[in-house]
Coordinates of C-alpha atoms in Angstrom, one line a residue:
Chain A
X1 CA 0.0 0.0 0.0
X2 CA 1.4 3.4 -1.0
X3 CA 0.5 6.7 0.7
X4 CA 0.8 10.1 -0.8
X5 CA 0.8 13.2 1.5
X6 CA 0.1 16.5 -0.1
X7 CA 2.0 19.3 1.5
X8 CA 1.6 23.0 1.4
X9 CA 4.4 25.5 2.1
X10 CA 3.1 28.2 4.6
X11 CA 4.5 31.0 6.7
X12 CA 5.4 29.9 10.2
X13 CA 2.1 30.1 12.2
X14 CA 3.5 32.8 14.6
X15 CA 4.3 35.1 11.6
X16 CA 2.8 38.6 11.8
X17 CA 1.7 38.9 8.2
X18 CA 2.5 42.1 6.2
X19 CA 1.6 42.9 2.7
X20 CA 3.6 44.4 -0.2
X21 CA 2.9 45.8 -3.7
X22 CA 0.0 48.0 -2.7
X23 CA -1.5 45.3 -0.5
X24 CA -1.8 42.9 -3.5
X25 CA 0.8 40.5 -2.3
X26 CA 2.1 38.9 0.8
X27 CA 5.4 40.5 2.0
X28 CA 7.7 37.5 2.1
X29 CA 10.7 39.3 3.6
X30 CA 11.9 37.5 6.8
X31 CA 9.2 34.8 6.6
X32 CA 10.1 31.4 7.9
X33 CA 8.4 28.8 5.7
X34 CA 7.2 25.5 7.2
X35 CA 5.1 22.5 6.2
X36 CA 1.5 23.3 6.8
X37 CA 0.8 21.9 10.4
X38 CA -2.0 19.5 9.4
X39 CA 0.0 18.2 6.5
X40 CA 2.9 17.6 8.9
X41 CA 0.7 15.6 11.2
X42 CA -0.6 13.6 8.2
X43 CA 3.0 12.8 7.1
X44 CA 3.8 11.8 10.7
X45 CA 0.9 9.3 10.8
X46 CA 1.8 7.9 7.4
X47 CA 5.4 7.3 8.5
X48 CA 4.2 5.7 11.8
X49 CA 2.1 3.3 9.8
X50 CA 5.1 2.5 7.5
X51 CA 7.6 2.1 10.4
X52 CA 5.8 -0.8 12.3
X53 CA 7.1 -4.3 11.9
X54 CA 5.6 -6.2 8.9
X55 CA 4.0 -2.9 7.8
X56 CA 1.5 -3.0 5.0
X57 CA 2.6 0.4 3.9
X58 CA 5.4 0.1 1.3
X59 CA 6.1 3.7 0.5
X60 CA 5.3 7.2 1.7
X61 CA 5.6 10.0 -0.9
X62 CA 4.9 13.7 -0.7
X63 CA 3.5 16.0 -3.4
X64 CA 3.7 19.8 -3.6
X65 CA 2.6 22.4 -6.1
X66 CA 5.1 25.3 -6.0
X67 CA 8.2 26.8 -7.5
X68 CA 11.8 25.7 -6.8
X69 CA 11.9 28.1 -3.8
X70 CA 9.7 25.7 -1.8
X71 CA 12.3 22.8 -2.1
X72 CA 13.6 23.4 1.5
X73 CA 10.1 22.5 2.8
X74 CA 10.0 19.4 0.6
X75 CA 13.5 18.4 1.8
X76 CA 12.2 18.8 5.3
X77 CA 9.5 16.3 4.6
X78 CA 12.1 13.9 3.1
X79 CA 14.3 14.4 6.2
X80 CA 11.3 13.5 8.4
X81 CA 11.1 10.2 6.5
X82 CA 9.2 10.4 3.3
X83 CA 10.7 8.2 0.6
X84 CA 10.4 10.5 -2.4
X85 CA 8.7 13.7 -3.5
X86 CA 6.8 15.2 -6.5
X87 CA 6.8 18.9 -7.2
X88 CA 4.7 20.5 -9.9
X89 CA 6.7 23.5 -11.0
X90 CA 4.3 26.4 -10.9
X91 CA 3.2 29.1 -8.5
X92 CA 0.1 28.1 -6.6
X93 CA -2.8 30.5 -7.5
X94 CA -5.9 29.0 -5.9
X95 CA -7.2 25.8 -4.5
X96 CA -8.9 24.7 -7.8
X97 CA -5.6 25.0 -9.7
X98 CA -3.5 23.3 -7.0
X99 CA -6.0 20.4 -6.8
X100 CA -6.1 20.0 -10.6
X101 CA -2.3 19.8 -10.6
X102 CA -2.1 17.4 -7.7
X103 CA -4.6 15.2 -9.5
X104 CA -2.1 14.8 -12.3
X105 CA 0.5 13.6 -9.8
X106 CA -1.9 11.1 -8.4
X107 CA -2.8 9.8 -11.8
X108 CA 0.9 9.4 -12.7
X109 CA 1.7 7.1 -9.8
X110 CA 0.1 4.3 -7.9
X111 CA -1.3 5.5 -4.6
X112 CA -3.9 3.9 -2.3
X113 CA -4.3 6.6 0.4
X114 CA -3.9 10.3 -0.4
X115 CA -3.7 12.5 2.6
X116 CA -4.3 16.3 2.8
X117 CA -4.5 18.6 5.8
X118 CA -7.9 19.9 6.5
X119 CA -6.8 23.5 5.6
X120 CA -3.6 25.5 5.1
X121 CA -2.8 27.9 7.8
X122 CA -2.4 30.8 5.4
X123 CA -5.5 31.0 3.2
X124 CA -7.7 28.8 5.5
X125 CA -9.7 27.6 2.5
X126 CA -10.2 23.9 3.5
X127 CA -10.7 23.1 -0.2
X128 CA -7.8 21.3 -1.8
X129 CA -8.5 17.8 -0.4
X130 CA -12.2 17.7 -1.5
X131 CA -11.4 19.2 -4.9
X132 CA -8.7 16.7 -5.5
X133 CA -11.0 13.8 -4.6
X134 CA -13.6 15.1 -7.1
X135 CA -11.1 15.6 -9.9
X136 CA -10.1 11.9 -9.3
X137 CA -13.7 10.8 -8.7
X138 CA -12.4 9.1 -5.4
X139 CA -14.2 8.9 -2.1
X140 CA -13.1 11.5 0.4
X141 CA -13.4 11.4 4.2
X142 CA -13.1 14.7 5.9
X143 CA -12.2 15.4 9.5
X144 CA -10.1 12.3 10.1
X145 CA -8.7 12.0 13.6
X146 CA -7.3 8.5 13.4
X147 CA -6.0 6.3 10.6
X148 CA -5.1 2.6 10.7
X149 CA -4.2 -0.1 8.2
X150 CA -4.4 -3.8 9.0
X151 CA -5.1 -6.9 7.0
X152 CA -5.5 -4.8 3.8
X153 CA -8.4 -2.9 5.5
X154 CA -8.3 0.9 6.0
X155 CA -9.9 2.1 9.2
X156 CA -10.5 5.8 9.9
X157 CA -12.2 7.8 12.6
X158 CA -14.0 10.9 11.7
X159 CA -15.6 13.6 13.7
X160 CA -19.4 14.0 13.2
X161 CA -21.9 16.3 14.9
X162 CA -21.9 15.3 18.6
X163 CA -19.4 12.5 18.4
X164 CA -17.3 10.3 16.1
X165 CA -17.7 7.5 13.6
X166 CA -15.3 4.6 12.9
X167 CA -15.3 3.7 9.2
X168 CA -13.9 1.2 6.9
X169 CA -12.9 2.9 3.6
X170 CA -12.1 1.3 0.3
X171 CA -8.9 2.4 -1.4
X172 CA -8.1 4.5 -3.3
X173 CA -9.5 7.5 -1.3
X174 CA -8.6 11.0 -0.2
X175 CA -8.3 11.4 3.6
X176 CA -8.7 15.0 4.9
X177 CA -6.9 15.2 8.2
X178 CA -7.4 17.2 11.3
X179 CA -5.8 17.2 14.7
X180 CA -5.6 14.0 16.6
X181 CA -4.2 11.8 13.8
X182 CA -0.7 11.9 15.4
X183 CA 0.3 13.2 18.8
X184 CA 3.2 15.5 17.8
X185 CA 4.7 16.2 14.4
X186 CA 7.9 14.1 13.8
X187 CA 11.1 16.0 13.9
X188 CA 13.9 15.3 11.5
X189 CA 17.0 13.7 13.0
X190 CA 20.6 14.4 11.7
X191 CA 20.6 11.0 9.9
X192 CA 17.3 11.9 8.2
X193 CA 18.6 15.2 7.1
X194 CA 21.7 13.6 5.5
X195 CA 19.6 10.9 3.8
X196 CA 17.1 13.5 2.5
X197 CA 19.8 15.1 0.3
X198 CA 19.9 12.0 -1.8
X199 CA 16.2 11.3 -2.0
X200 CA 14.6 12.0 -5.4
X201 CA 12.3 15.0 -6.0
X202 CA 10.5 14.4 -9.3
X203 CA 9.7 17.8 -10.9
X204 CA 7.0 18.0 -13.5
X205 CA 5.7 20.9 -15.5
X206 CA 2.1 22.1 -14.8
X207 CA -0.8 21.2 -17.0
X208 CA -1.6 24.9 -16.8
X209 CA -4.8 24.4 -14.8
X210 CA -6.9 27.5 -14.6
X211 CA -7.8 29.2 -11.4
X212 CA -11.4 30.0 -10.7
X213 CA -10.8 33.0 -8.4
X214 CA -8.6 36.1 -8.5
X215 CA -7.1 37.6 -5.4
X216 CA -7.7 41.4 -5.8
X217 CA -5.9 42.5 -2.6
X218 CA -5.6 42.3 1.1
X219 CA -7.2 44.6 3.8
X220 CA -6.5 44.9 7.5
X221 CA -9.4 43.4 9.5
X222 CA -11.6 46.0 11.1
X223 CA -10.2 47.0 14.5
X224 CA -11.9 45.5 17.5
X225 CA -13.1 47.9 20.2
X226 CA -10.7 48.1 23.2
X227 CA -11.3 45.8 26.1
X228 CA -13.7 47.1 28.7
X229 CA -12.4 46.0 32.1
X230 CA -14.8 45.0 34.9
X231 CA -13.7 45.1 38.5
X232 CA -12.8 41.7 39.8
X233 CA -14.8 42.4 42.9
X234 CA -18.0 42.9 40.9
X235 CA -18.1 40.1 38.2
X236 CA -21.9 40.4 38.2
X237 CA -21.5 43.6 36.2
X238 CA -20.1 41.4 33.4
X239 CA -23.3 39.4 33.1
X240 CA -25.4 42.6 33.0
X241 CA -23.2 44.1 30.3
X242 CA -23.4 40.9 28.2
X243 CA -27.2 40.9 28.7
X244 CA -28.0 44.6 28.1
X245 CA -25.1 46.0 26.1
X246 CA -23.8 43.2 23.9
X247 CA -27.1 41.4 24.1
X248 CA -25.5 38.0 23.6
X249 CA -26.7 36.1 26.6
Chain B
X1 CA -31.8 30.6 -12.2
X2 CA -31.8 30.3 -8.5
X3 CA -29.9 30.6 -5.2
X4 CA -29.6 27.3 -3.5
X5 CA -29.2 26.8 0.3
X6 CA -27.9 23.6 1.7
X7 CA -29.6 23.2 5.1
X8 CA -28.7 21.0 8.0
X9 CA -30.8 19.5 10.7
X10 CA -30.0 17.8 14.0
X11 CA -32.4 15.0 14.8
X12 CA -35.0 16.4 12.5
X13 CA -34.8 20.0 13.8
X14 CA -33.1 22.6 11.7
X15 CA -29.8 24.0 13.0
X16 CA -29.8 27.7 13.5
X17 CA -27.2 27.9 10.7
X18 CA -29.9 26.8 8.3
X19 CA -31.9 30.0 9.1
X20 CA -28.7 32.1 8.8
X21 CA -27.9 30.6 5.4
X22 CA -31.5 31.3 4.3
X23 CA -31.4 34.9 5.5
X24 CA -28.1 35.4 3.6
X25 CA -29.6 33.8 0.5
X26 CA -32.7 36.0 0.7
X27 CA -30.6 39.1 0.7
X28 CA -28.4 37.8 -2.1
X29 CA -31.5 36.9 -4.1
X30 CA -32.6 40.6 -3.9
X31 CA -29.2 41.7 -5.2
X32 CA -29.4 39.2 -8.1
X33 CA -33.1 39.2 -8.6
X34 CA -33.4 35.4 -8.2
X35 CA -35.5 32.9 -6.3
X36 CA -34.3 31.0 -3.2
X37 CA -34.4 27.3 -2.9
X38 CA -33.4 25.1 0.1
X39 CA -32.2 21.5 0.0
X40 CA -33.1 19.4 3.0
X41 CA -31.6 15.9 3.3
X42 CA -33.0 13.5 5.9
X43 CA -36.3 13.3 7.7
X44 CA -37.7 16.7 8.7
X45 CA -41.5 17.1 9.3
X46 CA -43.4 19.5 7.1
X47 CA -44.1 21.9 9.9
X48 CA -40.3 22.2 10.6
X49 CA -39.6 22.6 6.9
X50 CA -42.0 25.5 6.7
X51 CA -39.9 27.4 9.2
X52 CA -37.5 28.2 6.3
X53 CA -40.2 30.2 4.6
X54 CA -40.0 32.7 7.5
X55 CA -36.5 33.5 6.2
X56 CA -37.4 34.0 2.6
X57 CA -37.1 30.5 1.2
X58 CA -39.7 30.0 -1.6
X59 CA -39.1 26.3 -2.5
X60 CA -37.8 23.4 -0.5
X61 CA -36.5 20.2 -2.1
X62 CA -36.4 17.3 0.3
X63 CA -34.4 14.1 -0.1
X64 CA -35.2 11.3 2.3
X65 CA -33.4 8.4 0.6
X66 CA -32.1 5.8 3.0
X67 CA -28.9 5.4 1.1
X68 CA -28.0 8.9 2.3
X69 CA -28.0 7.8 6.0
X70 CA -24.2 7.2 5.8
X71 CA -22.5 10.5 5.0
X72 CA -20.4 9.8 2.0
X73 CA -19.3 13.1 0.5
X74 CA -19.1 11.6 -3.0
X75 CA -22.7 10.4 -3.0
X76 CA -24.0 13.6 -1.4
X77 CA -22.1 15.7 -4.0
X78 CA -23.8 13.9 -6.8
X79 CA -27.3 14.4 -5.3
X80 CA -26.7 18.1 -4.6
X81 CA -25.2 18.8 -8.0
X82 CA -28.1 17.0 -9.7
X83 CA -30.5 19.3 -7.9
X84 CA -28.4 22.4 -8.7
X85 CA -28.3 21.5 -12.4
X86 CA -32.1 20.9 -12.4
X87 CA -32.8 24.2 -10.7
X88 CA -30.1 26.2 -12.7
X89 CA -28.3 27.2 -9.6
X90 CA -26.4 30.4 -9.8
X91 CA -25.1 30.6 -6.3
X92 CA -24.9 27.8 -3.7
X93 CA -24.6 28.6 0.0
X94 CA -23.5 26.2 2.7
X95 CA -22.2 26.5 6.2
X96 CA -18.4 26.6 6.8
X97 CA -18.5 23.6 9.1
X98 CA -17.7 19.9 8.8
X99 CA -20.4 19.2 6.2
X100 CA -19.7 22.3 4.2
X101 CA -16.0 21.7 4.2
X102 CA -16.6 18.1 3.0
X103 CA -19.1 19.0 0.2
X104 CA -18.4 22.5 -1.1
X105 CA -14.9 21.7 -2.6
X106 CA -16.3 18.6 -4.3
X107 CA -19.3 20.5 -5.6
X108 CA -17.1 23.3 -6.8
X109 CA -15.2 21.0 -9.1
X110 CA -18.3 19.2 -10.3
X111 CA -20.2 22.4 -11.1
X112 CA -17.1 24.3 -12.2
X113 CA -17.9 26.9 -9.6
X114 CA -15.5 29.2 -7.9
X115 CA -15.6 29.1 -4.2
X116 CA -15.3 31.6 -1.4
X117 CA -15.0 29.7 1.9
X118 CA -15.6 31.1 5.3
X119 CA -17.3 34.2 4.1
X120 CA -18.9 36.5 6.8
X121 CA -20.7 39.1 4.7
X122 CA -22.5 39.6 1.4
X123 CA -20.5 40.2 -1.8
X124 CA -19.4 43.9 -2.2
X125 CA -20.4 43.7 -5.9
X126 CA -22.1 41.1 -8.0
X127 CA -20.7 42.0 -11.4
X128 CA -17.8 41.3 -11.1
X129 CA -18.6 39.0 -8.1
X130 CA -16.3 40.2 -5.4
X131 CA -16.4 39.1 -1.8
X132 CA -14.1 39.4 1.2
X133 CA -13.0 36.5 3.3
X134 CA -10.8 36.2 6.4
X135 CA -7.3 34.8 5.7
X136 CA -4.2 34.2 7.9
X137 CA -6.5 33.0 10.7
X138 CA -8.2 36.4 10.9
X139 CA -5.0 38.4 10.5
X140 CA -6.2 39.9 7.2
X141 CA -9.1 40.0 4.8
X142 CA -8.7 39.0 1.1
X143 CA -10.8 40.6 -1.6
X144 CA -11.5 37.8 -3.9
X145 CA -13.2 37.7 -7.3
X146 CA -15.2 34.6 -8.2
X147 CA -14.7 34.3 -11.9
X148 CA -17.1 31.4 -12.9
X149 CA -20.7 31.5 -13.9
X150 CA -21.8 29.4 -10.9
X151 CA -20.5 30.5 -7.4
X152 CA -20.2 28.7 -4.1
X153 CA -20.1 30.4 -0.8
X154 CA -19.5 28.8 2.6
X155 CA -20.7 31.1 5.4
X156 CA -19.1 31.3 8.9
X157 CA -21.6 30.5 11.6
X158 CA -23.1 33.3 13.7
X159 CA -21.6 35.9 11.3
X160 CA -24.9 36.8 9.5
X161 CA -27.9 38.0 11.5
X162 CA -31.2 36.2 11.1
X163 CA -33.6 38.3 9.0
X164 CA -37.3 37.4 8.9
X165 CA -39.0 37.9 5.5
X166 CA -42.0 35.4 5.4
X167 CA -43.0 34.1 2.0
X168 CA -45.2 31.3 0.6
X169 CA -43.3 28.0 0.2
X170 CA -43.7 24.9 -1.9
X171 CA -42.2 21.6 -0.9
X172 CA -41.0 19.1 -3.5
X173 CA -39.5 15.6 -3.0
X174 CA -36.4 14.6 -5.0
X175 CA -35.4 11.0 -5.7
X176 CA -31.7 10.5 -6.5
X177 CA -30.7 8.2 -9.3
X178 CA -29.7 4.7 -8.1
X179 CA -26.0 4.3 -7.6
X180 CA -24.4 1.3 -9.3
X181 CA -21.3 0.7 -7.2
X182 CA -21.3 -0.7 -3.7
X183 CA -20.6 1.9 -1.0
X184 CA -17.0 2.9 -0.5
X185 CA -17.6 3.7 3.2
X186 CA -19.0 1.4 5.9
X187 CA -19.7 2.6 9.4
X188 CA -18.4 0.2 12.0
X189 CA -19.2 2.1 15.1
X190 CA -20.8 5.4 16.0
X191 CA -20.6 7.4 19.2
X192 CA -23.1 10.2 19.2
X193 CA -24.4 12.3 22.0
X194 CA -27.8 13.9 21.6
X195 CA -29.4 16.6 23.7
X196 CA -26.0 18.3 24.2
X197 CA -25.1 21.7 22.7
X198 CA -22.6 21.0 19.9
X199 CA -19.4 23.0 20.2
X200 CA -19.3 23.7 16.5
X201 CA -22.8 25.1 16.5
X202 CA -22.9 26.7 19.9
X203 CA -23.8 30.4 20.2
X204 CA -22.1 30.6 23.6
X205 CA -18.8 28.8 24.4
X206 CA -17.2 28.7 27.8
X207 CA -13.6 27.7 27.5
X208 CA -10.9 27.0 30.1
X209 CA -7.2 27.2 30.0
X210 CA -4.2 26.4 32.2
X211 CA -5.2 29.2 34.5
X212 CA -8.0 26.9 35.7
X213 CA -5.2 25.2 37.6
X214 CA -6.6 21.7 38.0
X215 CA -9.3 19.6 36.2
X216 CA -11.2 19.6 39.5
X217 CA -12.0 23.3 39.0
X218 CA -14.2 22.7 35.9
X219 CA -17.5 22.3 37.9
X220 CA -18.5 26.0 37.9
X221 CA -17.4 26.3 34.2
X222 CA -19.7 23.5 33.2
X223 CA -22.5 24.9 35.3
X224 CA -22.2 28.3 33.6
X225 CA -22.2 26.6 30.2
X226 CA -25.4 24.7 31.1
X227 CA -27.1 27.7 32.5
X228 CA -26.4 29.7 29.3
X229 CA -27.2 26.8 26.9
X230 CA -23.6 26.9 25.8
X231 CA -20.9 24.4 25.1
X232 CA -17.6 23.9 26.9
X233 CA -14.2 24.1 25.3
X234 CA -10.5 24.3 26.3
X235 CA -7.1 25.5 25.2
X236 CA -4.4 23.2 23.8
X237 CA -2.3 22.7 27.0
X238 CA -5.5 21.6 28.8
X239 CA -6.3 18.9 26.2
X240 CA -2.7 17.9 25.9
X241 CA -2.6 17.4 29.7
X242 CA -5.7 15.2 29.4
X243 CA -7.7 17.5 31.7
X244 CA -10.4 17.7 28.9
X245 CA -11.1 15.6 25.8
X246 CA -9.3 16.7 22.7
X247 CA -12.6 17.3 20.9
X248 CA -12.9 20.4 23.1
X249 CA -9.6 21.9 22.0
X250 CA -10.2 25.2 20.2
X251 CA -7.4 26.9 18.4
X252 CA -5.5 26.8 15.1
X253 CA -4.9 23.0 15.1
X254 CA -8.1 22.2 17.1
X255 CA -11.6 23.4 16.4
X256 CA -12.1 26.7 14.7
X257 CA -15.3 28.2 16.0
X258 CA -17.3 31.4 15.6
X259 CA -19.8 31.7 18.5
X260 CA -21.7 34.9 19.4
X261 CA -19.7 35.0 22.6
X262 CA -16.5 33.2 23.6
X263 CA -15.5 33.1 27.3
X264 CA -11.7 32.6 27.6
X265 CA -11.1 31.7 31.2
X266 CA -7.6 31.3 32.4
X267 CA -6.4 31.4 28.7
X268 CA -3.5 33.7 27.9
X269 CA -4.3 34.0 24.2
X270 CA -1.4 32.6 22.2
X271 CA -1.5 33.4 18.5
X272 CA -2.4 29.8 17.8
X273 CA -5.4 29.9 20.2
X274 CA -6.7 33.2 18.8
X275 CA -6.5 31.8 15.3
X276 CA -9.3 29.3 16.3
X277 CA -11.6 31.8 17.9
X278 CA -11.0 35.2 16.3
X279 CA -14.2 35.1 14.3
X280 CA -16.2 35.1 17.6
X281 CA -18.5 38.1 17.7
X282 CA -17.6 38.9 21.3
X283 CA -14.7 37.6 23.4
X284 CA -14.8 37.8 27.2
X285 CA -11.4 37.2 29.0
X286 CA -10.8 36.3 32.6
X287 CA -7.2 36.1 33.5
X288 CA -5.0 37.0 36.5
X289 CA -2.3 38.5 34.2
X290 CA -3.3 41.9 33.1
X291 CA -0.8 41.9 30.3
X292 CA -2.0 38.6 28.8
X293 CA -2.5 39.0 25.0
X294 CA -6.1 37.7 25.3
X295 CA -7.1 41.1 26.6
X296 CA -6.1 42.7 23.2
X297 CA -8.6 40.4 21.5
X298 CA -11.4 40.7 24.1
X299 CA -14.1 43.3 24.4
X300 CA -14.8 42.5 28.0
X301 CA -12.3 41.5 30.6
X302 CA -11.8 40.8 34.2
X303 CA -8.3 40.7 35.8
X304 CA -8.5 38.2 38.5
X305 CA -8.5 34.6 39.7
X306 CA -10.8 32.4 37.6
X307 CA -11.5 30.0 40.5
X308 CA -13.0 32.9 42.5
X309 CA -14.8 34.7 39.7
X310 CA -16.5 31.8 38.0
X311 CA -18.8 30.9 41.0
X312 CA -19.9 34.5 41.2
X313 CA -20.7 34.5 37.5
X314 CA -22.8 31.4 38.0
X315 CA -24.7 33.1 40.9
X316 CA -25.2 36.2 38.8
X317 CA -26.8 34.2 35.9
X318 CA -29.0 32.3 38.3
X319 CA -30.2 35.6 39.9
X320 CA -30.9 37.2 36.6
X321 CA -32.9 34.1 35.5
X322 CA -34.9 34.1 38.7
X323 CA -35.8 37.8 38.4

């Protein structure tokens, strides 16, 4: 069984974002780029499944849509333990375009489980996984918090309203992953970093998928009103403000 | 041409978000001069269905097929897109929650529809179709043009006020085409609590952090949630410590929620936590550190010890309920 983990290259989640070019673009000066946190958890779980004795997972690959400048992030995924990588050599413009390009990668190989993080921490769209599944006409399961493979059977847990469901899913499918699938993201060891230098990154040219949206520009969010402090000796006043001023309780 | 709303129910009763989506659709319908149609999947009584008409829905299409009891996003997508094609959908509106996130991206590919996810307001213009959405976990807004003929919008919960505009409604049943292949998903086990306020849907959320000191201090927090018909939540360190179940973790890697009011009790407000709650309409912070970043995000705050303040809040709510 082969697993493909789709990874997105995002600014470190503690970045204070700034914009350039008349607020049309992200100001990338000084940004530290990382693997999108949910993608990193997906990769960690895929590797955990591969690393057990008599594992049914033969290979873990990663796929990324982005220019050569995102290779450090791909190398990081290889250093953590992925066997090989695919990169579609184009600037990502929107979810529809990224998913269409990823679909080409999936079709070019032989993958049973395709994992995507539920969203990327930059544009927060939560779209690529579902779009990819539809391009491929695969089943997709969203909100996965556990993934297991045994006896050729794929078991997943997904969150539903008010609880969770344990499912058996037929391969191939797209798993859209949230927190819980792995405890902590795996960290690359020195040996892994050395090995990663020799692992193959297969670069392909884009099929020139079109984007469905255009980003016109960024705006600062409207400022929130300053905090109104209530005396700790009189917390009842808080309840009365929430009832009569904010009218939310 | 029409505006389609994908409604959701919980044990046969519409979730509040269904009325929010309908209110949003009715306003958009005025801008576009279109009709509003709602889709309801699952068993919902006619009387409950008609509630949608109070929010401007003129036609309801119901699907009660047993094959849809298991939520398979691929099958659901086919059913919804067939209805959208039949009704010449121009805009489709869904909630930005678990179901919306599972279905909207698939539908967008199937219908060749550009998508704006996690919208919180109406488009600023309809030709071109330009709408703003939150990006970078609330750190900025992106003005986005949806370039395709059909458009898809997922709306953040509690971001659009209910707006009553009663109309006459017709109810139609839709029977999906039989599916040839055997199902790709089989449910082995299901744990489901009913009767409890769901965190993702809650209008009021009471959340505790490390400042709660020990898991034994959660009693008054739970009591406050129950009194206010709210849900309980927690910060990441609390779920990592195992004080609370990880389903309660709100924040960037946990649940991203948008209640009307979020109580952050003993939560300092790290960037990653704020990323999960910054779409809340109001944030109330209780923390003994007056310099905690949570107070920069909050509209109401108390500097003090959560363990002392919580019981007094419980008393205050009880008193106001009694009077």
